[in-house]
Structures are given as structure tokens and as C-alpha cells.
Amino acid sequence: MNRTTLSLIGAATALAAVTGVAALTGGSSDDADSAAKAATRLPVQRSTLLCPTPSSSDVSSTTYTAYTPKRDGVDAKDGAAELLPAQNPADDVADPGGDDGGKGGKDGKKGGQAAPGGDKPVLPLKEPGKPVTTDQDSEGAPALIGTADGRFAPGWTVQQTTTIDAGSGRGILGTACTAPDTDFWFPGVSTDRNRQDFVHLTNPDDAAAEVDLKLYGPSGRLKPSTDESITVPPRSTVPVLLSTLTDQRAASASLRVTARTGRIGAAVQAVDQKAGSDWLPASAVPSTSVAIPGLPKDATSARLVVFAPGADDADLKVRLAGPNNSITPAGHESLHVKSGMTTAIDLGDVTKGEPGSLLLTPEGGDGPATPVVAGLQVTRGKGSDQETAFIPATGAIERSATAADNRTKGSTLSLVAPGATAKVRITASAGAGGGSPVSKTYEVKGGTTQALEPPRPASGKGPYAVTVERLSGGPVHASRMLALPQDGVPMFTIQPLPDDRGMVAVPEAGQDLSLLNDD
């Protein structure tokens, strides 16, 4: 049988498979441009989220809240959303925020027990538009691996909020569970003696992931004292104490987490011996212009950390976007960031009693602008009553973003429009215990920050979700602060609200039988 005969048999077999498949190859460039222009946005069909191990402190508790917004054009019947416990293969050692101060074992990895309830699903959703919530003692609570498909996938979000009542990790630790990826930047980590920073690596897949951890301080790469390559077994989580990776101490550093094989979720739990604790979210991807939304009006101090990952230095203009306009913080008009080095500056009480957002833009010059990653450590309170939270550089909301676990009191939504004025719609979902959604429309003037108490569900009970939709105008960046004061301590946590990527561009489909041509 000659090659032509084989090709014809193969063509006949494949004909049904390719008929109706989008023509992504072949044809003229004009045809390709037309197809790109004809692309439509459709809801995603599957989402994965990873929640890190909260804490094993015996004076802590965690609230989990899951939610999927209602979406037009989504099949109203099919789909499911739930989380399952991840395994922790490490030997039992200390936990950050626990009674032993998080010193850990000789390899800096902490272990954990099997999840209570075995493989019983956590937070299964029954319908979009209504959140579900559960409370659990954090001691022994596992990391979670979740999947949503069908009608529950677009915009699915899970919030993990932990309260530690006493000890060095005392405070509110909040994080939105993250999607797996291969590259993360965490500017603002520390290897200092008064900090215990753990990076939690969670692998959602059925094959092991190989992960590299690299730390950069004010003088460049921190010299490693151990192997920075970590193996994360399938469907498992591995926490690593950052100070065990190097003998050098840096009050402010930048961590890069890169998966050489596989994909992972990464989150940093930062515990300060004096100023409380919180989760430190990953920065948005390196960009020449950066927005850090949501500095509280009563912030007593703010520390900006910036890293330039490329081969060139970065010269940045620093602006504070307040309620009425943008100003330059006194003494911090510009910032020079050397390539491969972490730069940190203390801004003090930069907000001066008004809410704001930091905007970093290229200073100017003849050469191309240099991308950076950035984060902000924010402190509220003074003395022994301090509490800390972290705000990363946050990507713009293209269409919508959601913050779950809002309470009757204590939620503040911050919106900043770095350029042109923008119009947004904010919707409060029904509460976990009932009620009806409520929506309001707001205008955010260009160059300003609008901090507002989000609407609440009508007759709602229990935690609820808040969804921000950009309707028109320029880019909008957002964050949500949850304040839960306790015994005179202004406990709080801040979550960035990047676009939920619930919609994807799908090119127009067409038949292209030239794919079957015999070469």
C-alpha cells in the first residue's frame, strides 16, 4: 500500500473530526485577521482553585466562603463546584502562627495531619448567585484543591478567612484561593528574624511538580544555603520556610516561584512577631505601569517594595490617587529600582486620613520603560495593637471580579481609575442564609480612588459576595478590605480583585479541509 493510499484512508477517517473545527492554520493573513475580529467571548467551562493550609494554631478558626455569580449565556442546569483536601507529604514539624513560633524542621517544611472527614467535598455549590459558607477550627485544617465546571465555572471564587486570637500570629489572615500557574512574584517577603514567612506550594495535578524558589534582596540574589528546587507530589501541598533557603537576612525581599514542570498554586503566609500576620498575595505580572489599590485611610505606616526582574533599571514616578485627585507623596516623587535588586521605601502615614491607591508609572527618558512587580505592606494601629496586611500590584478588571466573605460590617471596597474616568456596577449577592441581590452603579473619576461600603443584600443573612463589573471608560483596579477589630486591635485583611477571567475569546469556527491535503 503506497503513501497516497494511506493518506486517503487517513483523510477519510479524520474527516468527521475536522469538520466544523476552527481553522487556525492555513489561509491568508487577511483571513486570519477576519477570524480574530470575529472572535466572541464565551463563559469558561472549567475552573481550578487552590486554598493553602490556614493554620494549626489551637486558638484559630477559619471561615470558607464559595460563590459563583449568575451569568448570561450559561447553561442553567449542568455543572458542579467543590473542593477536596490536599495531602501534605512532609514530616510533622512546626506551623507558622502555632505555639512553637513556626521554627519548623531542619528543612523548613511543615507537616500536617489528614483532613477531618477524609475526602468529603467542601463547599459544594447548589446554584450560582448564592454563596455557601462553613466555619472550621483551623487546627488540622488541610489545603484544598477545588474544581468547578459548567454553570459554576465562570467567576467561581473561594475566600479563606482565618482568625488567630493570640500568639505571634495574632490577627486576621485572608486570601482568595488562587488558580494554578507556573510563575509567581512576591515582592515584600522577608527573611528577617522578626518574620516567619512560609510559601505554600500546592499541586492540583496527578503528576509531581518541580518548583524553583529564588530570593532577591536589596543587593541582588540572596545566596542560597540549600537546594532551592522543591518537589511537590501529586495533589499535595508543601510549605517552605523562606529563611531556611538562605543565611542572609533581608527585611524586604522578593520571591520568585517558578514551576519547571507541572503547575502549582503559591501563597505566602507572613507572620510578624509584633505586627500581626496575613497572607501576602502574588503581584500582577511585570508591567511598566503599576496600580496598588486600597490603602486604608487610617493606615499608620506603609512600606512599598518594588523589584525589576529584567536586565534594565527602572525609574518610576510615584503618585497617590486620593478621593479627589492624584498627588506626589512628599519626599518620594520618584523611585530608582536597580535591575535584579529589591528596593523598599517607607512612606509613613502617607494617606493622611484619606483612602488612596499608589500608582507607579515610568519616569520618562529616551529608552523603553522597564517592567516591575510591586507590593505594599500596610499597618494599622500602634504599639502592641498593630496589625498588618499586604496589597500587591493588581491587574485591571476587564469585565468583572468578585470578593467573597463580606460581613454586615467591616467591608470596604476600593476602586482606582489610573487614567480615564470609569463606570462600574457593584452587586451584592444574596447572603449565605438568604436574601436578595442588590446592585448600584458608581463613577470613578480618572486619577482618583473611591473607597466605599459595598451594598448589602436585601434581607440577607450570613456572608455575601460582592461583584464589580466595569461597564465603560478607562481601566479600573480594585481591592476589598475586611476589618474585624478585636480587643482593641484593628484586625484587618485586604484582598486584590483582578479580573476573574470568567470569559474567554473564542474565534469563529469554520471548515478548512485543506488540513487534509497530502504533502
Short mmCIF file of C-alpha atoms in Angstrom, two decimals:
data_model
loop_
_atom_site.label_atom_id
_atom_site.label_comp_id
_atom_site.label_asym_id
_atom_site.label_seq_id
_atom_site.Cartn_x
_atom_site.Cartn_y
_atom_site.Cartn_z
CA MET A 1 0.00 0.00 0.00
CA ASN A 2 1.61 3.25 -1.11
CA ARG A 3 1.76 6.59 0.73
CA THR A 4 -1.11 8.09 -1.29
CA THR A 5 -3.46 5.25 -0.35
CA LEU A 6 -2.54 5.60 3.33
CA SER A 7 -3.16 9.35 3.16
CA LEU A 8 -6.61 8.83 1.64
CA ILE A 9 -7.57 6.36 4.36
CA GLY A 10 -6.33 8.78 6.99
CA ALA A 11 -8.27 11.61 5.37
CA ALA A 12 -11.49 9.60 5.34
CA THR A 13 -11.03 8.66 8.99
CA ALA A 14 -10.29 12.22 10.10
CA LEU A 15 -12.91 13.98 8.01
CA ALA A 16 -15.62 13.93 10.67
CA ALA A 17 -13.20 15.11 13.31
CA VAL A 18 -12.07 18.21 11.48
CA THR A 19 -15.40 19.26 10.00
CA GLY A 20 -16.53 22.30 11.99
CA VAL A 21 -13.18 22.77 13.76
CA ALA A 22 -11.90 26.36 13.80
CA ALA A 23 -9.42 27.00 11.00
CA LEU A 24 -6.38 28.11 13.00
CA THR A 25 -3.81 27.40 10.29
CA GLY A 26 -3.61 27.98 6.57
CA GLY A 27 -5.16 30.76 4.53
CA SER A 28 -4.02 34.32 4.07
CA SER A 29 -3.19 36.76 6.82
CA ASP A 30 -6.31 38.71 5.87
CA ASP A 31 -8.38 35.62 6.61
CA ALA A 32 -6.67 35.27 9.97
CA ASP A 33 -7.35 38.91 10.81
CA SER A 34 -11.01 38.46 9.90
CA ALA A 35 -11.27 35.41 12.13
CA ALA A 36 -9.64 37.29 15.00
CA LYS A 37 -12.06 40.18 14.59
CA ALA A 38 -14.98 37.76 14.59
CA ALA A 39 -13.91 36.16 17.90
CA THR A 40 -16.63 36.12 20.55
CA ARG A 41 -16.33 35.86 24.32
CA LEU A 42 -17.89 32.81 25.93
CA PRO A 43 -18.02 31.58 29.54
CA VAL A 44 -15.20 29.28 30.64
CA GLN A 45 -16.20 25.65 31.09
CA ARG A 46 -13.82 24.66 33.89
CA SER A 47 -12.04 26.45 36.76
CA THR A 48 -9.50 25.25 39.31
CA LEU A 49 -8.78 26.94 42.65
CA LEU A 50 -6.23 26.12 45.36
CA CYS A 51 -6.56 27.14 49.02
CA PRO A 52 -3.44 26.99 51.25
CA THR A 53 -3.30 25.36 54.68
CA PRO A 54 -4.73 28.01 57.06
CA SER A 55 -3.03 27.36 60.42
CA SER A 56 -2.70 24.65 63.05
CA SER A 57 -2.85 27.12 65.96
CA ASP A 58 -5.25 25.91 68.63
CA VAL A 59 -6.57 29.48 69.04
CA SER A 60 -7.61 29.94 65.43
CA SER A 61 -10.69 29.39 63.31
CA THR A 62 -11.32 29.66 59.59
CA THR A 63 -14.34 30.68 57.53
CA TYR A 64 -14.57 29.43 53.95
CA THR A 65 -16.98 31.10 51.51
CA ALA A 66 -17.55 29.98 47.92
CA TYR A 67 -19.53 31.77 45.24
CA THR A 68 -20.24 31.85 41.50
CA PRO A 69 -22.04 34.87 40.01
CA LYS A 70 -25.02 34.38 37.76
CA ARG A 71 -24.02 34.85 34.11
CA ASP A 72 -25.97 35.35 30.94
CA GLY A 73 -25.42 32.72 28.28
CA VAL A 74 -24.52 29.95 30.73
CA ASP A 75 -26.34 26.62 30.72
CA ALA A 76 -28.61 26.78 33.78
CA LYS A 77 -28.59 23.04 34.51
CA ASP A 78 -25.21 21.37 34.21
CA GLY A 79 -22.09 21.64 36.38
CA ALA A 80 -20.68 21.30 39.89
CA ALA A 81 -18.23 23.13 42.17
CA GLU A 82 -16.49 21.67 45.21
CA LEU A 83 -13.13 21.39 46.97
CA LEU A 84 -11.28 18.34 48.27
CA PRO A 85 -8.45 18.10 50.83
CA ALA A 86 -4.88 18.06 49.55
CA GLN A 87 -2.29 15.76 51.08
CA ASN A 88 0.75 17.01 52.99
CA PRO A 89 3.67 14.61 52.46
CA ALA A 90 6.15 16.48 54.67
CA ASP A 91 7.22 15.18 58.07
CA ASP A 92 5.47 16.79 61.04
CA VAL A 93 7.22 20.00 62.00
CA ALA A 94 6.12 23.41 63.21
CA ASP A 95 3.35 25.56 61.79
CA PRO A 96 3.61 29.33 61.27
CA GLY A 97 1.48 31.07 63.86
CA GLY A 98 1.47 28.00 66.10
CA ASP A 99 2.66 27.81 69.69
CA ASP A 100 6.26 26.99 68.73
CA GLY A 101 6.68 30.20 66.71
CA GLY A 102 6.94 28.43 63.36
CA LYS A 103 10.60 27.38 63.65
CA GLY A 104 10.00 24.28 61.61
CA GLY A 105 12.17 21.26 61.00
CA LYS A 106 15.68 21.25 59.62
CA ASP A 107 14.39 21.51 56.05
CA GLY A 108 11.93 24.28 56.85
CA LYS A 109 8.91 22.29 55.69
CA LYS A 110 5.91 21.76 57.90
CA GLY A 111 3.76 18.69 58.00
CA GLY A 112 0.10 18.12 58.64
CA GLN A 113 -2.47 15.54 59.51
CA ALA A 114 -5.08 14.08 57.19
CA ALA A 115 -8.09 16.26 56.65
CA PRO A 116 -11.04 15.83 59.02
CA GLY A 117 -13.71 13.90 57.18
CA GLY A 118 -11.31 12.30 54.72
CA ASP A 119 -12.22 13.02 51.09
CA LYS A 120 -15.59 14.59 51.82
CA PRO A 121 -16.18 17.56 49.46
CA VAL A 122 -16.07 21.04 50.99
CA LEU A 123 -18.37 23.92 49.98
CA PRO A 124 -20.33 22.30 47.12
CA LEU A 125 -22.43 24.95 45.39
CA LYS A 126 -26.10 24.34 44.70
CA GLU A 127 -26.80 27.29 42.42
CA PRO A 128 -24.99 30.32 41.00
CA GLY A 129 -25.76 33.62 42.70
CA LYS A 130 -25.93 32.21 46.24
CA PRO A 131 -22.78 31.76 48.37
CA VAL A 132 -22.13 28.83 50.66
CA THR A 133 -20.04 29.09 53.79
CA THR A 134 -18.61 26.90 56.54
CA ASP A 135 -16.63 27.51 59.73
CA GLN A 136 -13.88 25.19 60.94
CA ASP A 137 -11.24 25.16 63.62
CA SER A 138 -8.01 25.82 61.76
CA GLU A 139 -6.03 23.23 63.70
CA GLY A 140 -5.61 20.28 61.35
CA ALA A 141 -7.45 22.01 58.50
CA PRO A 142 -5.86 20.99 55.19
CA ALA A 143 -5.07 22.81 51.98
CA LEU A 144 -7.89 22.43 49.47
CA ILE A 145 -7.97 21.65 45.75
CA GLY A 146 -11.16 22.68 44.01
CA THR A 147 -12.77 22.34 40.61
CA ALA A 148 -15.84 23.97 39.13
CA ASP A 149 -17.33 23.18 35.74
CA GLY A 150 -20.35 24.03 33.64
CA ARG A 151 -22.52 26.81 35.04
CA PHE A 152 -20.38 27.13 38.18
CA ALA A 153 -17.04 27.73 36.44
CA PRO A 154 -17.27 31.37 35.21
CA GLY A 155 -16.18 33.68 38.04
CA TRP A 156 -16.03 30.95 40.72
CA THR A 157 -14.26 32.33 43.79
CA VAL A 158 -13.43 30.98 47.24
CA GLN A 159 -12.37 33.13 50.21
CA GLN A 160 -10.46 31.73 53.18
CA THR A 161 -10.51 33.95 56.30
CA THR A 162 -8.64 32.84 59.44
CA THR A 163 -8.72 34.49 62.85
CA ILE A 164 -5.83 33.80 65.26
CA ASP A 165 -6.75 35.17 68.68
CA ALA A 166 -3.35 35.16 70.37
CA GLY A 167 0.36 34.49 69.91
CA SER A 168 2.87 35.82 67.41
CA GLY A 169 0.50 35.17 64.51
CA ARG A 170 -2.38 37.04 66.12
CA GLY A 171 -4.58 38.69 63.52
CA ILE A 172 -6.85 38.17 60.52
CA LEU A 173 -5.36 36.21 57.63
CA GLY A 174 -7.45 36.40 54.49
CA THR A 175 -6.82 35.11 50.99
CA ALA A 176 -8.77 34.43 47.85
CA CYS A 177 -7.93 30.90 46.74
CA THR A 178 -5.86 31.10 43.56
CA ALA A 179 -5.75 29.44 40.16
CA PRO A 180 -2.70 27.26 39.38
CA ASP A 181 0.06 28.77 37.27
CA THR A 182 3.77 28.35 36.51
CA ASP A 183 5.26 31.72 37.58
CA PHE A 184 4.62 33.94 40.62
CA TRP A 185 6.30 37.06 42.06
CA PHE A 186 6.03 38.01 45.75
CA PRO A 187 7.66 41.40 46.46
CA GLY A 188 7.50 42.14 50.19
CA VAL A 189 8.56 38.80 51.70
CA SER A 190 11.16 38.77 54.46
CA THR A 191 13.89 36.56 55.89
CA ASP A 192 14.35 38.84 58.90
CA ARG A 193 14.44 37.36 62.40
CA ASN A 194 11.18 39.01 63.43
CA ARG A 195 9.32 37.46 60.47
CA GLN A 196 8.27 33.89 59.76
CA ASP A 197 7.33 33.71 56.08
CA PHE A 198 6.18 30.39 54.61
CA VAL A 199 5.48 29.88 50.93
CA HIS A 200 2.73 27.29 50.42
CA LEU A 201 3.04 25.28 47.20
CA THR A 202 0.01 23.24 46.14
CA ASN A 203 -0.05 20.86 43.18
CA PRO A 204 -3.55 20.11 41.80
CA ASP A 205 -2.47 17.54 39.22
CA ASP A 206 -1.74 13.82 39.12
CA ALA A 207 1.99 14.22 38.34
CA ALA A 208 4.69 15.74 40.55
CA ALA A 209 5.68 19.39 40.01
CA GLU A 210 9.28 20.65 40.19
CA VAL A 211 9.43 24.17 41.60
CA ASP A 212 12.32 26.66 41.87
CA LEU A 213 12.40 29.28 44.64
CA LYS A 214 14.66 32.33 44.26
CA LEU A 215 15.02 35.24 46.69
CA TYR A 216 16.26 38.73 45.81
CA GLY A 217 17.30 41.30 48.41
CA PRO A 218 18.48 44.93 48.25
CA SER A 219 21.86 43.87 46.84
CA GLY A 220 20.60 41.22 44.42
CA ARG A 221 20.12 37.47 44.64
CA LEU A 222 20.26 36.13 48.20
CA LYS A 223 22.86 33.39 48.35
CA PRO A 224 21.10 30.05 48.75
CA SER A 225 22.07 27.87 51.71
CA THR A 226 20.15 24.84 50.48
CA ASP A 227 18.64 23.40 47.34
CA GLU A 228 16.04 25.89 46.11
CA SER A 229 14.33 23.24 43.99
CA ILE A 230 11.25 21.72 45.62
CA THR A 231 9.33 18.63 44.52
CA VAL A 232 5.60 18.90 45.16
CA PRO A 233 3.97 15.44 44.90
CA PRO A 234 0.67 14.97 43.07
CA ARG A 235 -2.40 16.57 44.68
CA SER A 236 -0.31 17.67 47.64
CA THR A 237 0.85 20.80 49.42
CA VAL A 238 4.35 21.65 50.67
CA PRO A 239 5.01 24.72 52.85
CA VAL A 240 8.60 26.04 52.96
CA LEU A 241 10.05 28.49 55.50
CA LEU A 242 11.83 31.15 53.42
CA SER A 243 14.55 31.84 55.99
CA THR A 244 15.78 28.26 55.57
CA LEU A 245 16.62 28.94 51.91
CA THR A 246 19.39 31.44 52.71
CA ASP A 247 21.66 32.53 55.56
CA GLN A 248 21.22 36.19 54.58
CA ARG A 249 18.69 38.29 56.42
CA ALA A 250 16.61 40.84 54.49
CA ALA A 251 13.80 42.91 55.97
CA SER A 252 12.30 43.26 52.49
CA ALA A 253 12.92 40.83 49.66
CA SER A 254 11.25 39.50 46.52
CA LEU A 255 10.46 35.82 45.96
CA ARG A 256 10.09 34.24 42.54
CA VAL A 257 8.29 30.90 42.36
CA THR A 258 8.70 29.05 39.06
CA ALA A 259 7.34 25.63 38.14
CA ARG A 260 9.86 23.89 35.87
CA THR A 261 7.42 21.03 35.39
CA GLY A 262 3.72 20.98 36.10
CA ARG A 263 1.77 23.83 37.61
CA ILE A 264 1.12 24.97 41.16
CA GLY A 265 -0.70 27.41 43.38
CA ALA A 266 1.56 29.61 45.50
CA ALA A 267 0.76 31.81 48.52
CA VAL A 268 2.97 33.35 51.21
CA GLN A 269 1.92 33.44 54.85
CA ALA A 270 3.76 36.28 56.59
CA VAL A 271 3.87 36.28 60.40
CA ASP A 272 5.37 39.31 62.17
CA GLN A 273 6.32 38.87 65.81
CA LYS A 274 4.94 42.31 66.72
CA ALA A 275 2.64 43.48 63.92
CA GLY A 276 0.33 40.52 63.35
CA SER A 277 0.09 38.40 60.23
CA ASP A 278 -1.64 37.95 56.89
CA TRP A 279 -1.37 36.26 53.52
CA LEU A 280 0.88 38.05 51.03
CA PRO A 281 -0.70 37.69 47.56
CA ALA A 282 1.33 37.43 44.36
CA SER A 283 1.92 40.60 42.36
CA ALA A 284 0.38 41.09 38.94
CA VAL A 285 2.68 40.15 36.06
CA PRO A 286 5.59 42.57 35.48
CA SER A 287 4.33 45.80 33.97
CA THR A 288 5.70 49.25 33.13
CA SER A 289 2.77 50.90 34.98
CA VAL A 290 1.52 49.57 38.30
CA ALA A 291 -1.58 50.16 40.44
CA ILE A 292 -1.74 49.17 44.12
CA PRO A 293 -5.36 49.80 45.17
CA GLY A 294 -6.88 50.29 48.59
CA LEU A 295 -4.69 51.94 51.24
CA PRO A 296 -6.92 52.42 54.31
CA LYS A 297 -7.50 56.00 55.41
CA ASP A 298 -6.25 55.19 58.92
CA ALA A 299 -3.04 53.42 57.85
CA THR A 300 -0.29 54.33 60.33
CA SER A 301 2.51 53.19 58.03
CA ALA A 302 3.04 51.84 54.52
CA ARG A 303 6.15 50.18 53.09
CA LEU A 304 6.48 49.98 49.30
CA VAL A 305 8.56 47.12 47.83
CA VAL A 306 9.48 47.08 44.12
CA PHE A 307 11.57 44.68 42.03
CA ALA A 308 12.79 45.00 38.43
CA PRO A 309 13.12 41.45 37.01
CA GLY A 310 14.55 42.47 33.65
CA ALA A 311 18.04 43.44 32.51
CA ASP A 312 17.46 47.20 32.87
CA ASP A 313 16.96 49.53 35.82
CA ALA A 314 13.55 51.15 36.31
CA ASP A 315 12.88 54.82 37.02
CA LEU A 316 9.38 55.33 38.34
CA LYS A 317 7.13 58.24 39.19
CA VAL A 318 5.20 57.68 42.45
CA ARG A 319 1.68 59.09 42.84
CA LEU A 320 -1.02 58.71 45.47
CA ALA A 321 -4.52 58.68 43.99
CA GLY A 322 -6.89 60.01 46.66
CA PRO A 323 -10.64 60.74 46.71
CA ASN A 324 -10.31 63.96 44.70
CA ASN A 325 -7.04 63.88 42.73
CA SER A 326 -3.56 62.39 42.47
CA ILE A 327 -0.65 63.88 44.40
CA THR A 328 3.04 63.13 44.74
CA PRO A 329 4.00 61.92 48.25
CA ALA A 330 6.39 64.41 49.81
CA GLY A 331 9.96 63.18 49.59
CA HIS A 332 9.04 60.27 47.31
CA GLU A 333 8.48 61.90 43.95
CA SER A 334 10.45 59.24 42.09
CA LEU A 335 11.96 55.83 42.66
CA HIS A 336 15.04 54.22 41.08
CA VAL A 337 14.98 50.41 41.05
CA LYS A 338 18.15 48.60 40.04
CA SER A 339 17.86 45.51 37.87
CA GLY A 340 17.72 42.30 39.90
CA MET A 341 17.51 44.14 43.23
CA THR A 342 14.67 44.78 45.65
CA THR A 343 14.01 48.40 46.57
CA ALA A 344 11.90 49.27 49.63
CA ILE A 345 10.83 52.71 50.89
CA ASP A 346 8.87 53.67 54.00
CA LEU A 347 6.02 56.03 53.15
CA GLY A 348 4.83 56.51 56.74
CA ASP A 349 1.21 57.61 57.17
CA VAL A 350 1.04 58.59 53.54
CA THR A 351 -2.76 58.62 53.34
CA LYS A 352 -3.13 61.42 55.95
CA GLY A 353 -6.63 60.32 56.94
CA GLU A 354 -7.95 59.76 53.40
CA PRO A 355 -8.17 56.47 51.46
CA GLY A 356 -5.90 56.14 48.45
CA SER A 357 -4.04 53.95 45.97
CA LEU A 358 -0.42 54.01 44.82
CA LEU A 359 0.30 54.47 41.11
CA LEU A 360 3.75 53.78 39.67
CA THR A 361 4.45 54.97 36.13
CA PRO A 362 7.62 55.37 34.04
CA GLU A 363 9.59 58.49 34.97
CA GLY A 364 10.36 59.22 31.34
CA GLY A 365 13.53 59.28 29.29
CA ASP A 366 14.62 58.16 25.86
CA GLY A 367 14.77 54.40 26.40
CA PRO A 368 11.88 51.94 26.74
CA ALA A 369 10.17 51.64 30.10
CA THR A 370 11.15 48.75 32.36
CA PRO A 371 8.51 46.34 33.76
CA VAL A 372 8.38 45.90 37.54
CA VAL A 373 6.50 43.94 40.20
CA ALA A 374 5.45 45.64 43.42
CA GLY A 375 3.68 45.23 46.74
CA LEU A 376 2.77 47.26 49.78
CA GLN A 377 2.85 46.33 53.46
CA VAL A 378 0.21 48.32 55.35
CA THR A 379 -0.04 48.71 59.12
CA ARG A 380 -2.99 49.93 61.17
CA GLY A 381 -2.81 50.65 64.88
CA LYS A 382 0.18 51.41 67.07
CA GLY A 383 2.42 49.71 69.63
CA SER A 384 1.17 46.32 70.76
CA ASP A 385 -2.12 46.89 68.95
CA GLN A 386 -0.69 46.87 65.42
CA GLU A 387 -1.99 44.68 62.62
CA THR A 388 -0.53 44.15 59.15
CA ALA A 389 -1.91 43.42 55.69
CA PHE A 390 -0.40 43.29 52.19
CA ILE A 391 -1.61 44.75 48.88
CA PRO A 392 0.10 43.61 45.67
CA ALA A 393 0.20 45.34 42.32
CA THR A 394 -3.18 44.33 40.90
CA GLY A 395 -4.27 43.86 37.30
CA ALA A 396 -7.19 45.83 35.89
CA ILE A 397 -10.74 44.48 35.85
CA GLU A 398 -11.55 43.87 32.22
CA ARG A 399 -15.09 42.66 32.82
CA SER A 400 -15.74 41.54 36.41
CA ALA A 401 -14.17 40.48 39.70
CA THR A 402 -15.64 39.12 42.94
CA ALA A 403 -14.78 39.22 46.64
CA ALA A 404 -16.50 36.58 48.76
CA ASP A 405 -16.97 36.62 52.56
CA ASN A 406 -18.28 40.12 53.16
CA ARG A 407 -19.88 40.75 56.52
CA THR A 408 -22.66 43.06 57.72
CA LYS A 409 -19.97 45.41 58.99
CA GLY A 410 -16.30 45.83 58.14
CA SER A 411 -16.13 45.56 54.33
CA THR A 412 -14.58 48.43 52.34
CA LEU A 413 -14.29 48.28 48.56
CA SER A 414 -11.58 50.45 46.94
CA LEU A 415 -11.67 51.35 43.26
CA VAL A 416 -8.99 53.36 41.43
CA ALA A 417 -9.07 54.63 37.84
CA PRO A 418 -5.46 55.49 36.93
CA GLY A 419 -6.37 57.10 33.60
CA ALA A 420 -9.80 57.88 32.19
CA THR A 421 -12.98 58.00 34.27
CA ALA A 422 -14.77 54.65 34.54
CA LYS A 423 -18.28 53.49 35.32
CA VAL A 424 -18.80 50.29 37.35
CA ARG A 425 -21.70 48.26 38.66
CA ILE A 426 -21.36 46.70 42.11
CA THR A 427 -23.64 43.82 43.03
CA ALA A 428 -24.12 42.32 46.47
CA SER A 429 -25.22 38.71 46.19
CA ALA A 430 -27.80 37.04 48.33
CA GLY A 431 -26.45 36.08 51.73
CA ALA A 432 -25.47 32.52 52.58
CA GLY A 433 -28.58 32.47 54.77
CA GLY A 434 -30.95 34.03 52.26
CA GLY A 435 -31.95 37.44 50.92
CA SER A 436 -31.94 39.10 47.51
CA PRO A 437 -29.12 40.68 45.48
CA VAL A 438 -28.74 44.46 45.28
CA SER A 439 -26.85 46.42 42.59
CA LYS A 440 -25.62 50.02 42.43
CA THR A 441 -23.72 51.94 39.76
CA TYR A 442 -20.76 54.20 40.54
CA GLU A 443 -18.47 56.53 38.62
CA VAL A 444 -14.77 56.57 39.45
CA LYS A 445 -13.11 59.74 38.23
CA GLY A 446 -9.78 59.42 36.47
CA GLY A 447 -6.77 59.70 38.78
CA THR A 448 -8.83 59.11 41.93
CA THR A 449 -9.69 56.36 44.42
CA GLN A 450 -13.23 55.73 45.57
CA ALA A 451 -13.47 53.81 48.86
CA LEU A 452 -17.00 52.78 49.69
CA GLU A 453 -19.04 50.43 51.79
CA PRO A 454 -20.45 47.97 49.26
CA PRO A 455 -24.19 47.44 49.01
CA ARG A 456 -25.72 44.71 51.15
CA PRO A 457 -28.25 42.10 50.10
CA ALA A 458 -31.89 42.87 50.86
CA SER A 459 -32.97 40.94 53.98
CA GLY A 460 -29.78 38.91 53.65
CA LYS A 461 -28.22 36.81 56.37
CA GLY A 462 -24.69 35.48 56.63
CA PRO A 463 -21.62 36.22 54.49
CA TYR A 464 -22.23 37.51 50.99
CA ALA A 465 -20.22 38.19 47.84
CA VAL A 466 -19.57 41.49 46.08
CA THR A 467 -19.03 41.56 42.30
CA VAL A 468 -17.53 44.56 40.48
CA GLU A 469 -18.32 44.90 36.76
CA ARG A 470 -16.64 47.52 34.60
CA LEU A 471 -19.30 48.99 32.35
CA SER A 472 -17.40 51.68 30.44
CA GLY A 473 -14.48 54.09 30.50
CA GLY A 474 -10.87 53.50 31.45
CA PRO A 475 -9.18 50.71 33.39
CA VAL A 476 -10.26 50.05 36.99
CA HIS A 477 -8.21 48.33 39.71
CA ALA A 478 -9.84 47.17 42.94
CA SER A 479 -9.32 45.61 46.36
CA ARG A 480 -11.52 44.71 49.32
CA MET A 481 -10.63 45.29 52.99
CA LEU A 482 -12.32 43.21 55.67
CA ALA A 483 -11.91 44.74 59.15
CA LEU A 484 -12.79 42.63 62.19
CA PRO A 485 -11.46 44.52 65.26
CA GLN A 486 -10.91 42.52 68.40
CA ASP A 487 -9.87 43.60 71.92
CA GLY A 488 -8.62 46.98 70.72
CA VAL A 489 -6.58 45.50 67.85
CA PRO A 490 -7.65 46.78 64.40
CA MET A 491 -7.51 43.35 62.78
CA PHE A 492 -7.94 43.52 59.03
CA THR A 493 -7.05 41.84 55.75
CA ILE A 494 -7.01 43.13 52.15
CA GLN A 495 -7.66 41.07 49.03
CA PRO A 496 -6.85 42.28 45.49
CA LEU A 497 -9.61 41.92 42.89
CA PRO A 498 -8.08 41.12 39.50
CA ASP A 499 -10.33 40.15 36.61
CA ASP A 500 -11.92 36.75 37.25
CA ARG A 501 -11.21 35.57 33.67
CA GLY A 502 -14.66 34.02 33.57
CA MET A 503 -14.98 34.79 29.87
CA VAL A 504 -12.59 33.69 27.11
CA ALA A 505 -12.23 34.77 23.50
CA VAL A 506 -13.25 32.05 21.05
CA PRO A 507 -12.56 32.57 17.32
CA GLU A 508 -15.33 31.99 14.81
CA ALA A 509 -15.35 28.35 13.67
CA GLY A 510 -15.16 27.36 10.04
CA GLN A 511 -14.34 24.34 7.92
CA ASP A 512 -10.84 24.07 6.47
CA LEU A 513 -10.46 20.80 4.57
CA SER A 514 -7.01 21.89 3.35
CA LEU A 515 -5.76 20.41 6.61
CA LEU A 516 -6.21 17.04 4.91
CA ASN A 517 -4.03 17.85 1.92
CA ASP A 518 -1.34 15.29 1.23
CA ASP A 519 2.17 16.68 1.27
#
